[in-house]
Amino acid sequence: MTIQLAVLGNPVEHSRSPEIHGLFGAQCGIELDYKKVLVPTGKFAQTADDFLQNGIGFNVTVPCKQDAYHYVDHLDEAARQGQAVNTVSRDQDGRLLGSNTDGAGLVSDVTRNLGWSLTGARILVVGAGGAVAGVLPALLSGNPAAIHIYNRTPEKAQQLVSHLGQAQVEAIEKSQLQDAYDIVINGTSASLAGHLPDLPAQVLDKNSRCYDMVYAAHTTAFNAWCEQQADCETADGLGMLVEQAALSFSIWFDRKVDTGPVLESLRNSTSQNNFEESK
Ligand code: ATR
């Protein structure tokens, strides 16, 4: 029997999730049909209800992660803390469970694939939107020395920090960006438009590692800037995308997949197809 899954969002046409889950399914001998489902504005619950007539669960992408948070019957800890759901599944009682694998996917890519240590690291996170809110709890679980949040609109960074209520996480303003960080994460949507967040070069030195949460066929604007300023090691968000998908897959099927070959295959097809920046 073919298992029905999907990613729900708007826009959704650019999504690589069908390709990723198709490769995971092939690895595990699970036959699945993973669709992209466009959610008309204001119609998340109806679209989700319709899909769940036949589907066993689904992924959720922008701008529907908060809608999914309100839609499900109960939440895992990461979804509750980040107030966003990227994976919907049914539990043993048939109730809808909302999970968020984005943060764990980022941490898995950073620590396992890239070998960057979060323990004791000073981390600068740029941006304070939904994407950042979703990954902060997982970053904190890596025991960094400090996470500083810098956002174009400072009030949003402050709100995020008060909501989290953790001593290591602090909202900072541009005038406080004086020293180099071990890890700088771009969680803004600026790269999607080819723009750069307004950052002083002193946040980087040659030992800094820079992560752009979006990905592209070419080096993202943010990563190009980091390489230019301090010749830093950089990575884009393709690994995070594959790792969060692997965690969703394990929620649905209770199976662990090998992400390495899937990431490699995606990287190859990304450069061949010249994909624009995406999430
Ligand atoms: P997402 O789901 O991608 O997080 P979002 O919640 O709309 O989307 O948040 C977008 C983030 O990118 C915000 O932190 C936004 O900054 P503001 O809060 O000041 O709007 C940030 N952002 C978007 N474009 C940017 C740019 N050109 N420069 C700096 N920050 C930018």
Tab-separated table of C-alpha atoms and ligand atoms in Angstrom:
chain	number	residue	atom	x	y	z
A	1	MET	CA	0.000	0.000	0.000
A	2	THR	CA	1.336	3.443	-0.905
A	3	ILE	CA	1.533	5.768	2.087
A	4	GLN	CA	0.308	9.330	1.554
A	5	LEU	CA	2.350	12.212	2.981
A	6	ALA	CA	2.714	15.871	2.039
A	7	VAL	CA	4.164	19.244	2.839
A	8	LEU	CA	1.570	21.967	3.409
A	9	GLY	CA	2.530	25.607	2.878
A	10	ASN	CA	2.287	28.672	0.680
A	11	PRO	CA	4.297	28.875	-1.475
A	12	VAL	CA	5.167	25.197	-1.657
A	13	GLU	CA	6.225	24.672	-5.258
A	14	HIS	CA	9.956	25.121	-4.414
A	15	SER	CA	9.919	22.440	-1.676
A	16	ARG	CA	12.567	19.697	-1.831
A	17	SER	CA	10.744	17.558	0.737
A	18	PRO	CA	9.147	15.160	-1.811
A	19	GLU	CA	12.611	14.359	-3.190
A	20	ILE	CA	14.124	13.911	0.283
A	21	HIS	CA	11.340	11.674	1.621
A	22	GLY	CA	11.280	9.710	-1.639
A	23	LEU	CA	14.975	8.890	-1.079
A	24	PHE	CA	14.366	7.970	2.582
A	25	GLY	CA	11.447	5.752	1.524
A	26	ALA	CA	13.649	4.010	-1.050
A	27	GLN	CA	16.317	3.388	1.628
A	28	CYS	CA	13.739	1.713	3.897
A	29	GLY	CA	11.681	-0.076	1.251
A	30	ILE	CA	8.627	2.042	2.103
A	31	GLU	CA	6.464	3.032	-0.842
A	32	LEU	CA	5.266	6.577	-0.390
A	33	ASP	CA	3.552	9.292	-2.320
A	34	TYR	CA	4.717	12.641	-0.889
A	35	LYS	CA	2.848	15.626	-2.342
A	36	LYS	CA	3.185	19.407	-2.214
A	37	VAL	CA	-0.116	20.875	-1.050
A	38	LEU	CA	-0.737	24.607	-1.448
A	39	VAL	CA	-2.681	26.098	1.483
A	40	PRO	CA	-4.967	28.945	0.375
A	41	THR	CA	-4.785	31.957	2.727
A	42	GLY	CA	-6.819	31.320	5.894
A	43	LYS	CA	-7.596	27.705	4.923
A	44	PHE	CA	-5.011	25.703	6.868
A	45	ALA	CA	-7.417	23.595	8.978
A	46	GLN	CA	-9.628	22.719	6.019
A	47	THR	CA	-6.640	21.785	3.839
A	48	ALA	CA	-5.161	19.669	6.644
A	49	ASP	CA	-8.499	17.933	7.339
A	50	ASP	CA	-8.867	17.120	3.627
A	51	PHE	CA	-5.347	15.739	3.384
A	52	LEU	CA	-5.733	13.589	6.504
A	53	GLN	CA	-8.670	11.739	4.919
A	54	ASN	CA	-5.982	9.563	3.290
A	55	GLY	CA	-2.640	10.872	4.590
A	56	ILE	CA	-0.911	9.477	7.690
A	57	GLY	CA	0.583	12.873	8.538
A	58	PHE	CA	2.326	15.832	6.919
A	59	ASN	CA	5.069	18.425	7.116
A	60	VAL	CA	4.324	22.111	7.441
A	61	THR	CA	6.331	24.958	5.975
A	62	VAL	CA	6.030	28.769	5.982
A	63	PRO	CA	3.720	30.515	6.715
A	64	CYS	CA	1.633	27.716	8.296
A	65	LYS	CA	3.783	26.519	11.231
A	66	GLN	CA	1.813	28.604	13.753
A	67	ASP	CA	-1.507	27.458	12.234
A	68	ALA	CA	-0.352	23.864	12.672
A	69	TYR	CA	0.597	24.640	16.286
A	70	HIS	CA	-3.041	25.558	16.971
A	71	TYR	CA	-4.461	22.752	14.796
A	72	VAL	CA	-3.036	19.659	16.517
A	73	ASP	CA	-4.366	17.918	19.646
A	74	HIS	CA	-1.066	17.939	21.504
A	75	LEU	CA	2.550	19.047	21.115
A	76	ASP	CA	6.047	17.750	21.707
A	77	GLU	CA	8.379	19.859	23.848
A	78	ALA	CA	10.239	21.518	20.931
A	79	ALA	CA	6.962	22.564	19.261
A	80	ARG	CA	5.597	23.862	22.538
A	81	GLN	CA	8.693	25.938	23.278
A	82	GLY	CA	9.113	27.249	19.729
A	83	GLN	CA	5.335	27.737	19.258
A	84	ALA	CA	5.583	26.226	15.787
A	85	VAL	CA	4.891	22.792	14.286
A	86	ASN	CA	6.662	21.396	11.226
A	87	THR	CA	5.544	17.744	11.545
A	88	VAL	CA	2.069	16.334	12.170
A	89	SER	CA	1.541	12.656	12.974
A	90	ARG	CA	-1.080	10.494	14.673
A	91	ASP	CA	-0.303	8.947	18.052
A	92	GLN	CA	-1.461	5.483	19.135
A	93	ASP	CA	-4.848	6.847	20.179
A	94	GLY	CA	-5.350	8.537	16.796
A	95	ARG	CA	-4.861	12.018	18.232
A	96	LEU	CA	-2.841	14.523	16.183
A	97	LEU	CA	0.641	15.189	17.540
A	98	GLY	CA	2.509	18.371	16.502
A	99	SER	CA	6.304	18.165	16.562
A	100	ASN	CA	9.067	20.536	15.602
A	101	THR	CA	12.200	18.920	14.162
A	102	ASP	CA	13.760	22.135	12.766
A	103	GLY	CA	15.920	22.877	15.799
A	104	ALA	CA	17.129	19.306	16.244
A	105	GLY	CA	17.785	19.190	12.478
A	106	LEU	CA	19.968	22.303	12.690
A	107	VAL	CA	21.867	20.969	15.699
A	108	SER	CA	22.372	17.611	14.028
A	109	ASP	CA	23.770	19.252	10.879
A	110	VAL	CA	26.023	21.609	12.834
A	111	THR	CA	27.416	19.072	15.286
A	112	ARG	CA	27.380	15.764	13.367
A	113	ASN	CA	27.744	16.696	9.703
A	114	LEU	CA	29.908	19.786	10.133
A	115	GLY	CA	31.627	18.799	13.393
A	116	TRP	CA	31.168	22.229	14.991
A	117	SER	CA	30.880	22.092	18.781
A	118	LEU	CA	28.101	24.039	20.498
A	119	THR	CA	29.369	23.260	24.000
A	120	GLY	CA	30.777	26.431	25.524
A	121	ALA	CA	30.444	28.317	22.224
A	122	ARG	CA	29.526	31.997	21.972
A	123	ILE	CA	26.794	32.083	19.363
A	124	LEU	CA	25.324	35.062	17.539
A	125	VAL	CA	21.903	34.458	16.018
A	126	VAL	CA	20.779	37.104	13.552
A	127	GLY	CA	17.003	37.489	13.196
A	128	ALA	CA	14.102	37.017	15.572
A	129	GLY	CA	11.273	35.648	13.431
A	130	GLY	CA	9.523	32.290	13.438
A	131	ALA	CA	12.522	30.417	12.043
A	132	VAL	CA	14.759	31.569	14.906
A	133	ALA	CA	12.100	30.985	17.586
A	134	GLY	CA	11.793	27.391	16.354
A	135	VAL	CA	15.490	26.529	16.690
A	136	LEU	CA	16.539	28.333	19.895
A	137	PRO	CA	15.478	25.584	22.359
A	138	ALA	CA	17.540	22.997	20.469
A	139	LEU	CA	20.571	25.317	20.265
A	140	LEU	CA	20.339	25.828	24.011
A	141	SER	CA	20.343	22.091	24.592
A	142	GLY	CA	23.864	22.027	23.100
A	143	ASN	CA	25.092	23.962	26.205
A	144	PRO	CA	26.589	27.042	24.567
A	145	ALA	CA	28.232	29.668	26.798
A	146	ALA	CA	25.974	32.380	25.359
A	147	ILE	CA	23.452	32.985	22.608
A	148	HIS	CA	23.133	36.623	21.558
A	149	ILE	CA	20.159	37.553	19.390
A	150	TYR	CA	20.496	40.526	17.108
A	151	ASN	CA	17.556	41.665	14.991
A	152	ARG	CA	16.861	44.637	12.705
A	153	THR	CA	13.809	45.339	14.900
A	154	PRO	CA	15.277	45.101	18.441
A	155	GLU	CA	11.881	44.761	20.175
A	156	LYS	CA	11.283	41.417	18.473
A	157	ALA	CA	14.610	40.061	19.760
A	158	GLN	CA	13.693	41.245	23.269
A	159	GLN	CA	10.267	39.581	23.082
A	160	LEU	CA	11.808	36.306	21.983
A	161	VAL	CA	14.339	36.385	24.816
A	162	SER	CA	11.704	37.147	27.483
A	163	HIS	CA	9.510	34.344	26.154
A	164	LEU	CA	12.406	31.892	26.422
A	165	GLY	CA	13.500	33.089	29.884
A	166	GLN	CA	16.979	31.487	29.808
A	167	ALA	CA	19.980	33.265	31.293
A	168	GLN	CA	22.365	32.339	28.455
A	169	VAL	CA	20.137	33.995	25.836
A	170	GLU	CA	20.358	37.764	25.504
A	171	ALA	CA	18.989	40.291	23.025
A	172	ILE	CA	21.647	42.725	21.884
A	173	GLU	CA	21.769	45.906	19.824
A	174	LYS	CA	24.154	46.843	17.053
A	175	SER	CA	26.371	48.980	19.325
A	176	GLN	CA	27.038	45.850	21.450
A	177	LEU	CA	28.369	43.847	18.488
A	178	GLN	CA	32.024	44.397	19.335
A	179	ASP	CA	33.675	40.955	19.520
A	180	ALA	CA	34.026	37.902	17.312
A	181	TYR	CA	31.702	34.927	17.888
A	182	ASP	CA	32.508	31.213	17.563
A	183	ILE	CA	29.360	30.603	15.527
A	184	VAL	CA	27.216	33.133	13.644
A	185	ILE	CA	23.833	31.892	12.428
A	186	ASN	CA	21.805	33.851	9.910
A	187	GLY	CA	18.167	33.136	10.719
A	188	THR	CA	16.764	36.119	8.801
A	189	SER	CA	14.933	35.788	5.531
A	190	ALA	CA	17.280	38.431	4.017
A	191	SER	CA	19.309	35.955	1.923
A	192	LEU	CA	16.093	34.882	0.171
A	193	ALA	CA	16.013	38.333	-1.417
A	194	GLY	CA	19.798	38.413	-1.903
A	195	HIS	CA	20.088	40.968	0.943
A	196	LEU	CA	22.452	41.077	3.882
A	197	PRO	CA	21.552	41.782	7.494
A	198	ASP	CA	23.350	44.905	8.710
A	199	LEU	CA	26.283	43.436	10.675
A	200	PRO	CA	29.698	44.872	11.586
A	201	ALA	CA	32.679	42.813	10.396
A	202	GLN	CA	34.075	42.512	13.946
A	203	VAL	CA	31.531	39.783	14.779
A	204	LEU	CA	33.805	37.511	12.707
A	205	ASP	CA	37.376	36.379	12.864
A	206	LYS	CA	39.072	33.589	10.959
A	207	ASN	CA	37.972	31.001	13.559
A	208	SER	CA	34.295	31.947	13.369
A	209	ARG	CA	31.946	29.489	11.709
A	210	CYS	CA	28.976	30.834	9.824
A	211	TYR	CA	25.682	29.101	9.091
A	212	ASP	CA	22.962	30.455	6.813
A	213	MET	CA	19.649	28.730	7.515
A	214	VAL	CA	18.612	29.119	3.873
A	215	TYR	CA	20.294	27.268	1.015
A	216	ALA	CA	21.003	27.924	-2.627
A	217	ALA	CA	22.787	26.496	-5.649
A	218	HIS	CA	25.423	29.199	-5.215
A	219	THR	CA	26.988	30.617	-2.029
A	220	THR	CA	24.300	32.637	-0.206
A	221	ALA	CA	24.768	36.420	0.152
A	222	PHE	CA	25.420	36.039	3.892
A	223	ASN	CA	27.988	33.260	3.515
A	224	ALA	CA	29.755	35.137	0.711
A	225	TRP	CA	29.999	38.177	3.005
A	226	CYS	CA	31.420	36.048	5.881
A	227	GLU	CA	34.013	34.466	3.592
A	228	GLN	CA	34.983	37.876	2.263
A	229	GLN	CA	35.280	39.524	5.700
A	230	ALA	CA	37.261	36.876	7.555
A	231	ASP	CA	37.735	33.838	5.333
A	232	CYS	CA	35.452	31.885	7.696
A	233	GLU	CA	34.174	28.363	7.279
A	234	THR	CA	30.552	28.573	6.098
A	235	ALA	CA	27.600	26.253	5.556
A	236	ASP	CA	24.115	26.714	4.185
A	237	GLY	CA	20.824	25.206	5.358
A	238	LEU	CA	20.571	22.235	2.998
A	239	GLY	CA	21.947	19.902	5.683
A	240	MET	CA	19.413	21.244	8.180
A	241	LEU	CA	16.644	20.580	5.673
A	242	VAL	CA	17.711	16.952	5.229
A	243	GLU	CA	18.249	16.380	8.975
A	244	GLN	CA	14.872	17.839	9.997
A	245	ALA	CA	13.261	15.641	7.331
A	246	ALA	CA	15.032	12.538	8.709
A	247	LEU	CA	13.617	13.323	12.158
A	248	SER	CA	10.097	13.748	10.700
A	249	PHE	CA	10.517	10.421	8.884
A	250	SER	CA	11.465	8.719	12.141
A	251	ILE	CA	8.349	10.155	13.837
A	252	TRP	CA	6.104	8.663	11.114
A	253	PHE	CA	7.872	5.338	10.582
A	254	ASP	CA	10.036	4.797	13.664
A	255	ARG	CA	12.978	4.242	11.300
A	256	LYS	CA	16.428	5.895	11.271
A	257	VAL	CA	17.726	6.811	7.820
A	258	ASP	CA	21.208	7.500	6.489
A	259	THR	CA	21.177	11.216	5.652
A	260	GLY	CA	24.674	11.378	4.075
A	261	PRO	CA	23.819	10.022	0.600
A	262	VAL	CA	20.552	11.986	0.533
A	263	LEU	CA	22.362	15.240	1.278
A	264	GLU	CA	24.913	14.467	-1.418
A	265	SER	CA	22.222	13.680	-3.979
A	266	LEU	CA	20.371	16.890	-3.137
A	267	ARG	CA	23.529	18.962	-3.311
A	268	ASN	CA	24.228	17.592	-6.784
A	269	SER	CA	20.722	18.194	-8.092
A	270	THR	CA	20.654	21.652	-6.452
A	271	SER	CA	23.718	22.787	-8.348
A	272	GLN	CA	22.539	21.241	-11.614
A	273	ASN	CA	19.095	22.810	-11.430
A	274	ASN	CA	20.419	26.144	-10.213
A	275	PHE	CA	17.804	26.447	-7.474
A	276	GLU	CA	17.167	29.898	-6.060
A	277	GLU	CA	17.616	30.432	-2.327
A	278	SER	CA	15.040	28.496	-0.396
A	279	LYS	CA	14.063	27.224	3.031
B	1	ATR	P1	10.738	33.471	9.204
B	1	ATR	O1	9.635	32.476	9.320
B	1	ATR	O2	11.621	33.298	8.002
B	1	ATR	O3	11.512	33.636	10.463
B	1	ATR	P2	9.623	36.027	9.836
B	1	ATR	O4	8.990	35.525	11.091
B	1	ATR	O5	8.855	36.997	8.970
B	1	ATR	O6	10.018	34.853	8.879
B	1	ATR	O7	11.024	36.707	10.242
B	1	ATR	C1	11.923	37.207	9.301
B	1	ATR	C2	13.193	37.653	10.013
B	1	ATR	O8	14.139	38.098	9.036
B	1	ATR	C3	12.980	38.818	10.973
B	1	ATR	O9	13.896	38.711	12.033
B	1	ATR	C4	13.320	40.017	10.073
B	1	ATR	O10	13.715	41.169	10.760
B	1	ATR	P3	12.585	42.212	11.335
B	1	ATR	O11	12.053	41.575	12.583
B	1	ATR	O12	13.339	43.448	11.595
B	1	ATR	O13	11.568	42.334	10.252
B	1	ATR	C5	14.496	39.451	9.323
B	1	ATR	N1	14.787	40.132	8.058
B	1	ATR	C6	14.129	40.007	6.880
B	1	ATR	N2	14.721	40.748	5.920
B	1	ATR	C7	15.793	41.355	6.499
B	1	ATR	C8	16.809	42.247	6.035
B	1	ATR	N3	16.842	42.671	4.759
B	1	ATR	N4	17.742	42.661	6.922
B	1	ATR	C9	17.722	42.236	8.219
B	1	ATR	N5	16.777	41.395	8.720
B	1	ATR	C10	15.832	40.960	7.863
